[in-house]
Amino acid sequence: MLSALLLIPLLGAILVGCWPGKLTSKLAKNVSVGCLLVNLAVSLYLLTQFDLTITGLQFQESLPWLETLGLGYELGLDGLSLPLVIINSLLSLVSVYASDDDTRRPRLYYCLLLMITFAVAGAFVAQNLLLFFIFYELELIPLYLLIAIWGGPQRGYAATKFLIYTAISGILILASFLGLVWLSGSSSFDYSATMGHGLPWIQQAVLLAALLIGFGIKIPLFPLHTWLPDAHVQASTPISVLLAGVLLKLGTYGLFRFGVVTFSEVWVDLAPYLAWWAVVSVLYGSLAAIAQTDMKKMVAYSSVGHMGYVLLAASASNPLSFVGTVFQMVSHGFISALLFLAVGVVYKKTGTRDLTVLRGLLNPERGLPIIGSVMVLAVMASAGIPGMVGFISEFIVYRGSFASFAPQTLLCLLGSGLTAVYFLLLVNRAFFGRLATTKNQALEQDPVLPVVTWQDRMPALVLVGLLFMFGLSPSWMTRWIEPTTTSMYEAMPIKLELSSAHLATMPLENPSTDLASCSDEDCAL
């Protein structure tokens, strides 16, 4: 089934690329949507067949490949990769569906989009370090071309900057993987969480530092983030959806999968400093977003801030914070995709994203009332309003990290307040007041915007439904995540010391046995 998950978008890309005769943009889009619908169905089937009682890998596939290099075709799925695989399938479908029907060079465009879906899915299920790296690098050139060919006026600069940063990221990650396999004496790149446990502290520190910088570029964390705003501003809306919703998660997934448990001895020692790094990234991203007048750049900087919460939760290194790490990845994927979709519709209908020009878009008769309402809901979710997925993910992160790093958690909580500030500025400037979409139209009495079709609305409305679904019933997500993250925590040979107040709230593994054997004082606690 995992091979099918990879082969469907790959075969779809080959089909689109080798389609006989003339391939119109509409036909290429329909073929791509059909392939990704099947791909999403396979992902959901894996969800239904996933056994929650198994904490390890499921649906494993193993085939020898280049044994002399230690490269094997090793695939597996667990509670960490399962939600990311599904969100990759879903947002890839959203990106293709949201693409224009008259996209130029459709054969190449949809082929590249399907290749990215294939590469990202492969990275999430790969259980061989070298195989993960291959998939990690496979998405580099397609995304570069999608920005460089279909991007904005400065697309060449943004695409080249993205290429350079991501290439450096790949070099550091590969160097760390090579060093890990060589120093551990392994003859294969097959991943094991215990590979780095017997290494000296300094060796683990060097390898972990390479992973931190490499994946920190991809996440991105301050000050390794500068490629992201340029890439988002110049990329088309579907590419921004895919970039923010899926591709950034390769960084957080890789750091969590290969950094936290494999180098847990060093991770625990560096955890306070990593938590402060998360604080800086959160506050910088939030303050930078406040200063923006371009809607898309504001949302891009908000991603820098919100991805810092993932590092904070991973640094806290306890079972609850680990759940928050994965929940925040998925939550940010939904929210950022919805924000970029809404901004894309505004730009498509008004021709500008300038907050000094836009206003009054919630006008119920001549504005964009439905898209404006969607934007308000996305802003509320990002700001952590109760009842929506953003509140649940941030609450779990804060609840899990407070016991380990109270000052850092409180400062990150300030970042949530700043999120409300800059998104309130966005909504107030663009959607309230007298309707005017350009400087020239500001002099008109009754400017009327183009009609928003259901094709523009449908992807956003689906994501709105998911925001409420997981916000009102978070157990639908945590039940898949928790067994794996708990197992990862238990596999750490050295754990971060927790406060007694936090330990008092942790459930007993075997309540009847534990309560029967504990002392009176412990039972009272």
CSV table of C-alpha atoms in Angstrom, one decimal, residues 21-484:
chain,number,residue,atom,x,y,z
A,21,GLY,CA,-0.9,14.9,-28.9
A,22,LYS,CA,-1.9,18.3,-27.6
A,23,LEU,CA,-2.7,18.5,-23.9
A,24,THR,CA,-5.0,21.3,-22.9
A,25,SER,CA,-4.7,22.9,-19.5
A,26,LYS,CA,-8.2,21.8,-18.5
A,27,LEU,CA,-7.5,18.2,-19.5
A,28,ALA,CA,-4.1,18.1,-17.7
A,29,LYS,CA,-5.8,19.5,-14.6
A,30,ASN,CA,-8.6,16.9,-14.7
A,31,VAL,CA,-6.1,14.0,-15.1
A,32,SER,CA,-4.0,15.3,-12.1
A,33,VAL,CA,-7.1,15.8,-9.9
A,34,GLY,CA,-8.1,12.2,-10.7
A,35,CYS,CA,-4.7,10.8,-9.8
A,36,LEU,CA,-4.6,12.8,-6.5
A,37,LEU,CA,-8.2,11.7,-5.6
A,38,VAL,CA,-7.0,8.1,-5.9
A,39,ASN,CA,-3.9,9.0,-3.9
A,40,LEU,CA,-6.1,10.5,-1.2
A,41,ALA,CA,-8.3,7.5,-1.1
A,42,VAL,CA,-5.3,5.2,-0.6
A,43,SER,CA,-4.1,7.5,2.3
A,44,LEU,CA,-7.6,7.3,4.0
A,45,TYR,CA,-7.6,3.5,3.5
A,46,LEU,CA,-4.3,3.4,5.4
A,47,LEU,CA,-5.9,5.4,8.1
A,48,THR,CA,-8.8,2.9,8.4
A,49,GLN,CA,-6.4,-0.1,8.5
A,50,PHE,CA,-4.0,1.5,11.0
A,51,ASP,CA,-3.8,-0.5,14.2
A,52,LEU,CA,-3.7,1.8,17.2
A,53,THR,CA,-2.4,-0.9,19.5
A,54,ILE,CA,0.9,-1.1,17.6
A,55,THR,CA,3.4,1.6,18.5
A,56,GLY,CA,6.0,0.6,15.9
A,57,LEU,CA,6.0,0.7,12.1
A,58,GLN,CA,3.1,-0.7,10.1
A,59,PHE,CA,2.6,-1.6,6.4
A,60,GLN,CA,6.3,-2.2,6.2
A,61,GLU,CA,7.9,-2.9,2.9
A,62,SER,CA,11.6,-4.0,2.4
A,63,LEU,CA,13.4,-4.7,-0.8
A,64,PRO,CA,17.2,-4.8,-1.4
A,65,TRP,CA,18.4,-2.1,-3.7
A,66,LEU,CA,22.0,-1.0,-3.7
A,67,GLU,CA,23.4,-3.1,-0.8
A,68,THR,CA,27.0,-2.1,-1.4
A,69,LEU,CA,25.9,1.5,-0.6
A,70,GLY,CA,23.6,0.5,2.3
A,71,LEU,CA,20.6,1.8,0.4
A,72,GLY,CA,17.5,-0.3,0.7
A,73,TYR,CA,13.9,0.3,-0.3
A,74,GLU,CA,12.6,0.4,3.3
A,75,LEU,CA,9.1,1.9,3.9
A,76,GLY,CA,7.0,2.1,7.0
A,77,LEU,CA,4.2,4.1,8.6
A,78,ASP,CA,3.6,5.1,12.2
A,79,GLY,CA,1.6,7.7,14.1
A,80,LEU,CA,4.2,10.3,13.3
A,81,SER,CA,4.1,10.0,9.6
A,82,LEU,CA,0.4,9.0,9.1
A,83,PRO,CA,-1.2,12.4,9.6
A,84,LEU,CA,1.5,14.1,7.5
A,85,VAL,CA,1.0,11.6,4.7
A,86,ILE,CA,-2.7,12.4,4.7
A,87,ILE,CA,-2.2,16.1,4.8
A,88,ASN,CA,0.2,15.8,1.9
A,89,SER,CA,-2.4,14.0,-0.2
A,90,LEU,CA,-5.1,16.4,0.7
A,91,LEU,CA,-3.2,19.7,0.2
A,92,SER,CA,-1.7,18.4,-3.1
A,93,LEU,CA,-5.2,17.8,-4.3
A,94,VAL,CA,-6.2,21.3,-3.1
A,95,SER,CA,-3.2,22.9,-4.9
A,96,VAL,CA,-4.1,21.2,-8.2
A,97,TYR,CA,-7.8,22.0,-7.9
A,98,ALA,CA,-7.0,25.7,-7.1
A,99,SER,CA,-4.8,26.1,-10.1
A,100,ASP,CA,-6.1,28.2,-13.0
A,101,ASP,CA,-7.8,26.4,-15.8
A,102,ASP,CA,-5.7,28.3,-18.4
A,103,THR,CA,-2.3,27.7,-16.8
A,104,ARG,CA,0.4,28.1,-19.4
A,105,ARG,CA,2.7,25.1,-20.1
A,106,PRO,CA,0.2,22.8,-18.4
A,107,ARG,CA,2.1,19.6,-19.2
A,108,LEU,CA,5.2,20.7,-17.3
A,109,TYR,CA,3.2,22.5,-14.5
A,110,TYR,CA,1.1,19.5,-13.4
A,111,CYS,CA,3.9,17.0,-13.9
A,112,LEU,CA,6.0,19.0,-11.5
A,113,LEU,CA,3.2,19.2,-8.9
A,114,LEU,CA,2.7,15.5,-9.0
A,115,MET,CA,6.4,14.9,-8.7
A,116,ILE,CA,6.4,17.0,-5.5
A,117,THR,CA,3.5,14.9,-4.1
A,118,PHE,CA,5.5,11.7,-4.9
A,119,ALA,CA,8.7,13.0,-3.3
A,120,VAL,CA,7.1,14.3,-0.1
A,121,ALA,CA,5.1,11.1,0.5
A,122,GLY,CA,8.3,9.1,0.0
A,123,ALA,CA,10.2,11.2,2.6
A,124,PHE,CA,7.4,10.7,5.1
A,125,VAL,CA,7.4,6.9,4.8
A,126,ALA,CA,11.1,6.2,4.1
A,127,GLN,CA,12.9,4.2,6.9
A,128,ASN,CA,16.3,4.3,5.3
A,129,LEU,CA,18.4,7.4,5.9
A,130,LEU,CA,19.8,7.6,2.4
A,131,LEU,CA,16.3,6.9,0.9
A,132,PHE,CA,14.9,9.7,3.0
A,133,PHE,CA,17.6,12.0,1.7
A,134,ILE,CA,16.9,11.1,-1.9
A,135,PHE,CA,13.2,11.9,-1.5
A,136,TYR,CA,14.0,15.0,0.5
A,137,GLU,CA,16.1,16.3,-2.4
A,138,LEU,CA,13.7,15.2,-5.2
A,139,GLU,CA,11.3,18.0,-4.4
A,140,LEU,CA,14.0,20.7,-4.8
A,141,ILE,CA,14.1,21.0,-8.6
A,142,PRO,CA,10.3,20.8,-9.2
A,143,LEU,CA,9.6,23.5,-6.6
A,144,TYR,CA,12.4,25.7,-8.0
A,145,LEU,CA,10.9,25.4,-11.5
A,146,LEU,CA,7.4,26.1,-10.3
A,147,ILE,CA,8.6,29.3,-8.7
A,148,ALA,CA,11.0,30.3,-11.5
A,149,ILE,CA,8.5,29.7,-14.4
A,150,TRP,CA,5.1,30.5,-12.9
A,151,GLY,CA,6.1,33.0,-10.2
A,152,GLY,CA,5.9,36.8,-9.9
A,153,PRO,CA,8.1,39.5,-11.3
A,154,GLN,CA,11.1,38.6,-9.1
A,155,ARG,CA,10.6,34.9,-9.4
A,156,GLY,CA,14.2,34.3,-10.6
A,157,TYR,CA,15.7,35.8,-7.5
A,158,ALA,CA,13.3,34.0,-5.2
A,159,ALA,CA,13.7,30.7,-6.9
A,160,THR,CA,17.5,30.9,-6.9
A,161,LYS,CA,17.6,31.9,-3.2
A,162,PHE,CA,15.3,28.9,-2.4
A,163,LEU,CA,17.6,26.6,-4.4
A,164,ILE,CA,20.8,27.7,-2.6
A,165,TYR,CA,19.3,27.5,0.9
A,166,THR,CA,17.7,24.1,0.3
A,167,ALA,CA,20.9,22.8,-1.3
A,168,ILE,CA,22.9,23.8,1.8
A,169,SER,CA,20.2,22.1,3.9
A,170,GLY,CA,20.6,18.9,2.0
A,171,ILE,CA,24.4,18.9,2.2
A,172,LEU,CA,24.3,19.3,6.0
A,173,ILE,CA,21.7,16.6,6.4
A,174,LEU,CA,23.6,14.1,4.2
A,175,ALA,CA,26.8,14.8,6.1
A,176,SER,CA,25.1,14.1,9.4
A,177,PHE,CA,23.6,10.9,8.0
A,178,LEU,CA,26.9,9.7,6.6
A,179,GLY,CA,28.7,10.5,9.9
A,180,LEU,CA,26.0,8.7,11.9
A,181,VAL,CA,26.3,5.5,9.9
A,182,TRP,CA,30.1,5.6,9.8
A,183,LEU,CA,30.6,6.4,13.5
A,184,SER,CA,28.0,3.8,14.6
A,185,GLY,CA,29.7,1.1,12.6
A,186,SER,CA,26.6,0.2,10.7
A,187,SER,CA,26.8,-1.4,7.3
A,188,SER,CA,23.5,0.0,6.2
A,189,PHE,CA,21.5,3.2,6.2
A,190,ASP,CA,18.4,1.5,7.6
A,191,TYR,CA,17.2,3.8,10.3
A,192,SER,CA,17.2,2.8,13.9
A,193,ALA,CA,16.4,5.1,16.8
A,194,THR,CA,19.3,3.6,18.8
A,195,MET,CA,22.0,4.3,16.2
A,196,GLY,CA,23.5,7.3,18.0
A,197,HIS,CA,23.1,6.2,21.6
A,198,GLY,CA,26.5,4.7,22.0
A,199,LEU,CA,28.5,7.5,20.5
A,200,PRO,CA,30.5,10.0,22.5
A,201,TRP,CA,28.8,13.2,23.5
A,202,ILE,CA,30.9,15.4,21.2
A,203,GLN,CA,30.2,13.3,18.2
A,204,GLN,CA,26.5,13.3,18.8
A,205,ALA,CA,26.7,17.1,19.3
A,206,VAL,CA,28.4,17.7,15.9
A,207,LEU,CA,25.9,15.4,14.1
A,208,LEU,CA,22.9,17.0,15.8
A,209,ALA,CA,24.2,20.5,15.0
A,210,ALA,CA,24.3,19.6,11.3
A,211,LEU,CA,20.7,18.3,11.5
A,212,LEU,CA,19.6,21.4,13.5
A,213,ILE,CA,20.9,23.8,10.8
A,214,GLY,CA,19.9,21.6,7.9
A,215,PHE,CA,16.3,21.1,9.0
A,216,GLY,CA,16.2,24.6,10.6
A,217,ILE,CA,16.6,26.0,7.1
A,218,LYS,CA,13.7,24.0,5.8
A,219,ILE,CA,11.4,24.7,8.8
A,220,PRO,CA,12.5,27.6,8.7
A,221,LEU,CA,13.8,29.1,12.0
A,222,PHE,CA,15.3,32.5,12.6
A,223,PRO,CA,17.8,33.5,11.2
A,224,LEU,CA,17.7,30.7,8.5
A,225,HIS,CA,14.3,31.9,7.3
A,226,THR,CA,15.1,34.6,4.8
A,227,TRP,CA,14.3,32.5,1.7
A,228,LEU,CA,10.7,31.9,2.8
A,229,PRO,CA,9.1,35.3,2.5
A,230,ASP,CA,10.6,35.8,-1.0
A,231,ALA,CA,9.5,32.4,-2.1
A,232,HIS,CA,6.0,32.9,-0.9
A,233,VAL,CA,5.5,36.3,-2.4
A,234,GLN,CA,6.8,35.3,-5.8
A,235,ALA,CA,5.1,31.8,-5.9
A,236,SER,CA,1.6,31.4,-7.3
A,237,THR,CA,-1.2,30.6,-4.8
A,238,PRO,CA,-1.2,26.8,-5.3
A,239,ILE,CA,2.5,26.6,-4.8
A,240,SER,CA,2.3,28.7,-1.6
A,241,VAL,CA,-0.4,26.3,-0.3
A,242,LEU,CA,1.9,23.4,-1.0
A,243,LEU,CA,5.0,25.1,0.4
A,244,ALA,CA,3.5,26.2,3.7
A,245,GLY,CA,1.1,23.4,4.2
A,246,VAL,CA,3.4,20.4,3.4
A,247,LEU,CA,7.0,21.2,2.4
A,248,LEU,CA,7.9,23.0,5.6
A,249,LYS,CA,6.8,20.0,7.5
A,250,LEU,CA,9.7,18.0,6.0
A,251,GLY,CA,12.0,20.1,8.3
A,252,THR,CA,10.0,19.6,11.5
A,253,TYR,CA,9.4,15.9,10.7
A,254,GLY,CA,13.1,15.2,9.9
A,255,LEU,CA,14.3,17.0,13.1
A,256,PHE,CA,11.8,15.2,15.3
A,257,ARG,CA,12.3,11.8,13.7
A,258,PHE,CA,16.1,11.8,13.4
A,259,GLY,CA,17.2,14.3,15.9
A,260,VAL,CA,15.2,14.0,19.2
A,261,VAL,CA,15.4,10.3,19.8
A,262,THR,CA,18.6,9.4,18.0
A,263,PHE,CA,20.7,12.0,19.8
A,264,SER,CA,18.6,12.3,23.0
A,265,GLU,CA,21.6,12.7,25.3
A,266,VAL,CA,22.7,15.8,23.5
A,267,TRP,CA,19.1,16.9,22.8
A,268,VAL,CA,18.3,17.0,26.5
A,269,ASP,CA,21.4,19.0,27.3
A,270,LEU,CA,20.7,21.5,24.5
A,271,ALA,CA,17.0,21.6,25.2
A,272,PRO,CA,17.0,24.9,27.2
A,273,TYR,CA,18.9,26.6,24.4
A,274,LEU,CA,16.6,25.2,21.7
A,275,ALA,CA,13.6,26.4,23.6
A,276,TRP,CA,15.1,29.9,23.6
A,277,TRP,CA,15.8,29.6,19.9
A,278,ALA,CA,12.1,28.8,19.5
A,279,VAL,CA,11.2,31.9,21.5
A,280,VAL,CA,13.4,34.1,19.3
A,281,SER,CA,11.8,32.6,16.1
A,282,VAL,CA,8.3,33.0,17.4
A,283,LEU,CA,8.7,36.6,18.5
A,284,TYR,CA,10.7,37.6,15.4
A,285,GLY,CA,8.2,36.1,13.1
A,286,SER,CA,5.3,37.8,14.9
A,287,LEU,CA,6.9,41.2,15.0
A,288,ALA,CA,8.1,41.0,11.4
A,289,ALA,CA,4.5,40.1,10.4
A,290,ILE,CA,3.1,43.2,12.1
A,291,ALA,CA,5.4,45.4,10.0
A,292,GLN,CA,4.2,44.0,6.6
A,293,THR,CA,1.8,45.7,4.2
A,294,ASP,CA,1.7,42.8,1.7
A,295,MET,CA,-0.9,40.2,2.8
A,296,LYS,CA,1.1,37.3,1.5
A,297,LYS,CA,4.3,38.4,3.1
A,298,MET,CA,2.5,38.8,6.4
A,299,VAL,CA,1.2,35.3,6.3
A,300,ALA,CA,4.7,34.1,5.3
A,301,TYR,CA,6.2,35.6,8.4
A,302,SER,CA,3.4,34.2,10.5
A,303,SER,CA,4.7,30.7,9.4
A,304,VAL,CA,8.1,31.5,10.7
A,305,GLY,CA,6.6,32.3,14.1
A,306,HIS,CA,4.2,29.4,14.3
A,307,MET,CA,6.8,26.8,13.3
A,308,GLY,CA,8.8,27.9,16.3
A,309,TYR,CA,6.1,26.3,18.5
A,310,VAL,CA,7.1,23.0,17.0
A,311,LEU,CA,10.7,23.4,18.2
A,312,LEU,CA,9.4,24.5,21.6
A,313,ALA,CA,7.3,21.4,22.0
A,314,ALA,CA,10.1,19.1,20.8
A,315,SER,CA,12.6,20.7,23.2
A,316,ALA,CA,10.3,20.0,26.2
A,317,SER,CA,10.7,16.3,25.5
A,318,ASN,CA,7.8,14.8,27.4
A,319,PRO,CA,4.9,12.7,26.1
A,320,LEU,CA,2.4,15.5,26.0
A,321,SER,CA,4.8,18.0,24.3
A,322,PHE,CA,5.6,15.3,21.7
A,323,VAL,CA,1.9,15.0,20.9
A,324,GLY,CA,1.8,18.8,20.6
A,325,THR,CA,4.7,18.7,18.2
A,326,VAL,CA,2.9,16.6,15.7
A,327,PHE,CA,-0.5,18.3,16.3
A,328,GLN,CA,1.0,21.7,15.6
A,329,MET,CA,2.5,20.5,12.3
A,330,VAL,CA,-0.9,19.3,11.1
A,331,SER,CA,-2.7,22.4,12.5
A,332,HIS,CA,-0.3,24.8,10.8
A,333,GLY,CA,-0.7,22.9,7.6
A,334,PHE,CA,-4.4,23.4,7.5
A,335,ILE,CA,-4.4,27.0,8.7
A,336,SER,CA,-1.6,28.3,6.5
A,337,ALA,CA,-3.1,26.6,3.4
A,338,LEU,CA,-6.4,28.3,4.1
A,339,LEU,CA,-4.8,31.7,4.6
A,340,PHE,CA,-2.8,31.5,1.4
A,341,LEU,CA,-5.9,30.3,-0.5
A,342,ALA,CA,-7.9,33.3,0.8
A,343,VAL,CA,-5.1,35.7,0.0
A,344,GLY,CA,-4.8,34.2,-3.5
A,345,VAL,CA,-8.5,34.8,-4.2
A,346,VAL,CA,-8.2,38.4,-3.0
A,347,TYR,CA,-5.3,39.0,-5.3
A,348,LYS,CA,-7.0,37.3,-8.2
A,349,LYS,CA,-10.1,39.4,-7.9
A,350,THR,CA,-8.6,42.7,-6.9
A,351,GLY,CA,-5.1,42.6,-8.5
A,352,THR,CA,-3.3,43.7,-5.3
A,353,ARG,CA,-2.3,42.4,-1.9
A,354,ASP,CA,-1.4,45.9,-0.6
A,355,LEU,CA,-3.0,46.6,2.8
A,356,THR,CA,-2.6,50.3,2.3
A,357,VAL,CA,-4.9,50.0,-0.7
A,358,LEU,CA,-7.4,47.3,0.1
A,359,ARG,CA,-10.4,47.9,2.3
A,360,GLY,CA,-14.1,47.1,2.5
A,361,LEU,CA,-13.9,43.5,1.0
A,362,LEU,CA,-16.6,42.2,3.4
A,363,ASN,CA,-19.1,44.4,1.5
A,364,PRO,CA,-22.0,41.9,1.1
A,365,GLU,CA,-23.2,43.2,-2.2
A,366,ARG,CA,-20.1,44.2,-4.2
A,367,GLY,CA,-17.2,42.8,-2.3
A,368,LEU,CA,-15.9,39.3,-1.4
A,369,PRO,CA,-18.1,38.4,1.6
A,370,ILE,CA,-17.7,34.7,1.6
A,371,ILE,CA,-13.9,34.8,1.1
A,372,GLY,CA,-13.7,37.6,3.7
A,373,SER,CA,-15.6,35.4,6.1
A,374,VAL,CA,-13.2,32.5,5.3
A,375,MET,CA,-10.2,34.8,6.0
A,376,VAL,CA,-11.7,35.8,9.3
A,377,LEU,CA,-12.2,32.2,10.3
A,378,ALA,CA,-8.6,31.4,9.3
A,379,VAL,CA,-7.3,34.3,11.3
A,380,MET,CA,-9.3,33.2,14.3
A,381,ALA,CA,-7.8,29.7,14.0
A,382,SER,CA,-4.3,31.0,13.7
A,383,ALA,CA,-4.8,33.3,16.7
A,384,GLY,CA,-5.9,30.3,18.8
A,385,ILE,CA,-9.6,31.0,19.3
A,386,PRO,CA,-11.3,28.1,21.3
A,387,GLY,CA,-13.2,25.7,19.2
A,388,MET,CA,-10.7,25.7,16.3
A,389,VAL,CA,-7.7,23.5,15.7
A,390,GLY,CA,-5.2,26.3,16.3
A,391,PHE,CA,-6.3,26.6,19.9
A,392,ILE,CA,-6.0,22.9,20.6
A,393,SER,CA,-2.6,22.5,19.0
A,394,GLU,CA,-1.1,25.5,20.9
A,395,PHE,CA,-2.8,24.5,24.1
A,396,ILE,CA,-1.2,21.1,24.0
A,397,VAL,CA,2.2,22.7,23.1
A,398,TYR,CA,2.0,25.1,26.0
A,399,ARG,CA,0.7,22.5,28.5
A,400,GLY,CA,3.5,20.1,27.6
A,401,SER,CA,6.3,22.6,27.5
A,402,PHE,CA,5.4,24.7,30.6
A,403,ALA,CA,6.5,22.0,33.0
A,404,SER,CA,10.0,22.0,31.5
A,405,PHE,CA,10.5,25.6,30.3
A,406,ALA,CA,8.0,28.0,32.0
A,407,PRO,CA,9.8,31.3,31.0
A,408,GLN,CA,10.1,30.2,27.3
A,409,THR,CA,6.5,29.0,27.2
A,410,LEU,CA,5.2,32.3,28.6
A,411,LEU,CA,7.2,34.3,26.0
A,412,CYS,CA,5.9,32.1,23.2
A,413,LEU,CA,2.4,32.7,24.6
A,414,LEU,CA,3.1,36.4,24.0
A,415,GLY,CA,3.7,35.4,20.4
A,416,SER,CA,0.1,34.1,20.3
A,417,GLY,CA,-1.0,37.5,21.4
A,418,LEU,CA,1.0,39.1,18.7
A,419,THR,CA,-0.6,36.8,16.2
A,420,ALA,CA,-4.0,38.3,17.1
A,421,VAL,CA,-2.5,41.8,16.6
A,422,TYR,CA,-1.1,41.4,13.1
A,423,PHE,CA,-4.0,39.4,11.8
A,424,LEU,CA,-6.4,41.9,13.3
A,425,LEU,CA,-4.5,44.6,11.4
A,426,LEU,CA,-4.9,42.5,8.2
A,427,VAL,CA,-8.6,42.0,8.6
A,428,ASN,CA,-9.4,45.5,9.7
A,429,ARG,CA,-7.5,47.1,6.8
A,430,ALA,CA,-8.5,44.8,4.0
A,431,PHE,CA,-12.1,43.8,4.9
A,432,PHE,CA,-13.7,46.7,6.8
A,433,GLY,CA,-14.4,50.2,5.8
A,434,ARG,CA,-15.5,51.6,2.4
A,435,LEU,CA,-15.0,49.3,-0.5
A,436,ALA,CA,-12.0,50.2,-2.6
A,437,THR,CA,-9.6,47.8,-4.3
A,438,THR,CA,-7.1,50.0,-6.0
A,439,LYS,CA,-5.9,53.6,-5.6
A,440,ASN,CA,-7.9,54.6,-8.7
A,441,GLN,CA,-11.1,52.9,-7.5
A,442,ALA,CA,-10.9,54.7,-4.2
A,443,LEU,CA,-12.4,57.6,-6.1
A,444,GLU,CA,-15.3,55.6,-7.5
A,445,GLN,CA,-18.7,55.5,-5.9
A,446,ASP,CA,-19.5,51.8,-6.5
A,447,PRO,CA,-16.6,49.6,-7.3
A,448,VAL,CA,-17.7,46.1,-8.1
A,449,LEU,CA,-15.4,43.1,-7.9
A,450,PRO,CA,-15.4,40.0,-10.2
A,451,VAL,CA,-17.7,37.1,-9.1
A,452,VAL,CA,-16.0,34.4,-7.0
A,453,THR,CA,-16.8,31.0,-8.4
A,454,TRP,CA,-17.4,27.8,-6.4
A,455,GLN,CA,-14.1,26.5,-7.8
A,456,ASP,CA,-12.4,29.3,-5.8
A,457,ARG,CA,-14.5,28.7,-2.7
A,458,MET,CA,-14.6,24.9,-2.5
A,459,PRO,CA,-11.0,24.2,-1.3
A,460,ALA,CA,-11.2,26.9,1.3
A,461,LEU,CA,-14.6,25.7,2.6
A,462,VAL,CA,-13.2,22.1,2.9
A,463,LEU,CA,-10.3,23.4,5.0
A,464,VAL,CA,-12.7,25.5,7.2
A,465,GLY,CA,-14.6,22.3,8.0
A,466,LEU,CA,-11.4,20.5,9.0
A,467,LEU,CA,-10.4,23.5,11.3
A,468,PHE,CA,-13.7,23.0,13.2
A,469,MET,CA,-13.7,19.2,13.1
A,470,PHE,CA,-10.3,18.8,14.8
A,471,GLY,CA,-10.9,21.8,17.0
A,472,LEU,CA,-14.1,20.5,18.4
A,473,SER,CA,-12.9,16.8,18.6
A,474,PRO,CA,-9.1,16.7,18.8
A,475,SER,CA,-9.1,13.1,19.9
A,476,TRP,CA,-9.8,12.2,16.2
A,477,MET,CA,-6.2,13.2,15.6
A,478,THR,CA,-4.4,12.6,18.9
A,479,ARG,CA,-5.5,8.9,19.1
A,480,TRP,CA,-3.4,8.2,16.0
A,481,ILE,CA,-0.4,10.3,17.2
A,482,GLU,CA,-0.1,9.4,20.9
A,483,PRO,CA,1.0,5.7,20.8
A,484,THR,CA,3.9,6.5,18.6
